[in-house]
Amino acid sequence: MRVSPLVAGLIGGFVAALLQAFFNVFPPPAYGVCIACHTRDLVNWIVNNLFGSSLGLAPVSKAFPVLTVVGIFIGAFIAANAHKEFKLKETHNPIVGFVLGILVIIFALLMGGCPLRETIRTAYGDIIAFISLIAMFIGVIVASEVYLKRKAW
């Protein structure tokens, strides 16, 4: 059975609204599907429960962590296998990739820089989020141009 992205989005939004009403959970404004924030909350929740620490969590994650990251990972894995596109690839240097990934998450948390979160905050009327979204857009264009020019040489 094939489901269009529109139908999947409508179903996902409806189920999210039902779960929010059922569990009486109200996430902070612009929490959305922020991969950086949800990853932070998941890691902090695990560390807090294993070691009795008190690392910061969004109010919605205090009782049980938001498992968005796990769901996206599992969904992507299932979709890649279903369409026979799953391939393990060896990178040039896995340590550099790991460090760069950690830096991206750290900077996203410092700036609130998840594009989806920035878009939601912009919709709330946050001018700083709008400036951040424009800066992110310019950064992607500049970095892409530099990368493409380097590849062309």
XYZ file of C-alpha atoms in Angstrom:
153
model
C 0.000 0.000 0.000
C 1.426 3.379 -1.035
C 0.616 6.434 1.043
C 1.173 9.905 -0.351
C 3.258 12.358 1.696
C 0.145 14.516 2.169
C -1.867 11.640 3.647
C 1.083 10.557 5.820
C 1.485 14.120 7.108
C -2.231 14.455 7.846
C -2.307 11.111 9.656
C 0.862 11.963 11.608
C -0.469 15.373 12.607
C -3.831 13.941 13.656
C -2.230 11.164 15.710
C 0.141 13.677 17.332
C -2.806 15.884 18.292
C -4.686 12.877 19.729
C -1.671 11.746 21.730
C -1.107 15.265 23.025
C -4.738 15.460 24.151
C -4.713 11.912 25.589
C -1.473 12.327 27.569
C -2.176 15.997 28.347
C 1.292 16.938 27.075
C 2.044 20.465 25.973
C 5.515 20.872 24.483
C 7.249 24.219 24.641
C 6.570 26.534 21.691
C 8.531 25.637 18.551
C 9.712 22.289 19.884
C 8.198 20.601 16.832
C 10.325 17.890 15.309
C 13.654 19.402 16.273
C 16.172 16.606 15.832
C 18.842 18.411 17.864
C 16.504 19.073 20.800
C 14.940 15.623 20.780
C 18.370 13.977 20.631
C 19.550 16.119 23.552
C 16.458 15.208 25.570
C 16.789 11.505 24.769
C 20.473 11.400 25.759
C 19.905 13.526 28.868
C 16.925 11.385 29.931
C 18.986 8.194 29.597
C 21.941 9.688 31.508
C 19.644 11.082 34.234
C 17.979 7.703 34.739
C 21.210 5.699 34.650
C 23.351 7.929 36.852
C 20.831 9.946 38.867
C 22.044 13.234 37.395
C 19.822 16.223 36.639
C 20.714 17.279 33.107
C 18.227 19.683 31.514
C 15.155 18.388 29.705
C 12.221 20.018 27.982
C 9.074 19.700 30.114
C 7.530 17.256 27.635
C 10.479 14.834 28.125
C 10.602 14.741 31.931
C 8.455 11.620 32.431
C 9.406 9.801 29.223
C 11.684 10.922 26.381
C 10.378 12.033 23.013
C 11.433 9.224 20.673
C 11.281 11.200 17.434
C 14.895 10.451 16.576
C 14.420 6.727 17.095
C 11.227 6.761 15.000
C 12.878 8.659 12.147
C 15.851 6.278 12.189
C 13.641 3.176 12.167
C 11.322 4.659 9.517
C 14.231 5.579 7.255
C 15.732 2.100 7.704
C 12.439 0.404 6.823
C 11.876 2.692 3.806
C 15.422 2.145 2.510
C 15.072 -1.630 2.833
C 11.608 -1.636 1.251
C 12.925 0.217 -1.802
C 16.193 -1.752 -1.870
C 18.274 1.391 -1.393
C 19.978 0.505 1.892
C 23.740 0.292 1.477
C 26.459 0.579 4.065
C 29.105 2.985 2.856
C 32.550 3.493 4.252
C 33.458 7.142 4.659
C 36.866 8.660 4.125
C 37.391 9.148 7.873
C 34.653 8.086 10.294
C 36.208 9.979 13.207
C 36.070 13.281 11.292
C 32.440 12.571 10.343
C 31.566 11.803 13.969
C 33.232 14.979 15.254
C 31.540 17.093 12.554
C 28.168 15.563 13.444
C 28.683 16.356 17.130
C 29.631 19.939 16.213
C 26.507 20.343 14.073
C 24.310 19.221 16.987
C 26.142 21.467 19.466
C 25.806 24.526 17.234
C 22.171 23.696 16.467
C 21.467 23.609 20.207
C 23.372 26.828 20.822
C 21.563 28.726 18.080
C 18.257 26.876 18.151
C 19.341 26.118 14.613
C 17.184 23.258 13.451
C 15.641 24.562 10.190
C 12.220 23.228 11.115
C 12.365 24.864 14.543
C 13.548 28.132 13.001
C 10.630 28.027 10.566
C 8.138 27.397 13.370
C 9.649 30.193 15.478
C 9.515 32.515 12.458
C 5.824 31.659 12.086
C 5.400 32.717 15.739
C 6.829 36.099 14.712
C 10.329 35.720 16.183
C 12.585 38.122 14.241
C 15.787 36.465 15.550
C 14.567 33.132 14.176
C 13.885 34.798 10.826
C 17.413 36.249 10.740
C 18.825 32.843 11.728
C 16.822 31.146 8.972
C 18.132 33.610 6.372
C 21.704 33.152 7.674
C 21.309 29.371 7.495
C 20.042 29.653 3.909
C 22.989 31.874 2.918
C 25.413 29.510 4.678
C 24.103 26.521 2.758
C 24.397 28.370 -0.551
C 27.935 29.608 0.178
C 29.097 26.218 1.442
C 27.558 24.460 -1.571
C 29.240 26.862 -3.983
C 32.618 26.376 -2.286
C 32.174 22.599 -2.318
C 31.056 22.492 -5.953
C 33.890 24.754 -7.068
C 36.400 22.614 -5.180
C 34.994 19.461 -6.824
C 35.203 21.106 -10.257
C 38.943 21.777 -9.929
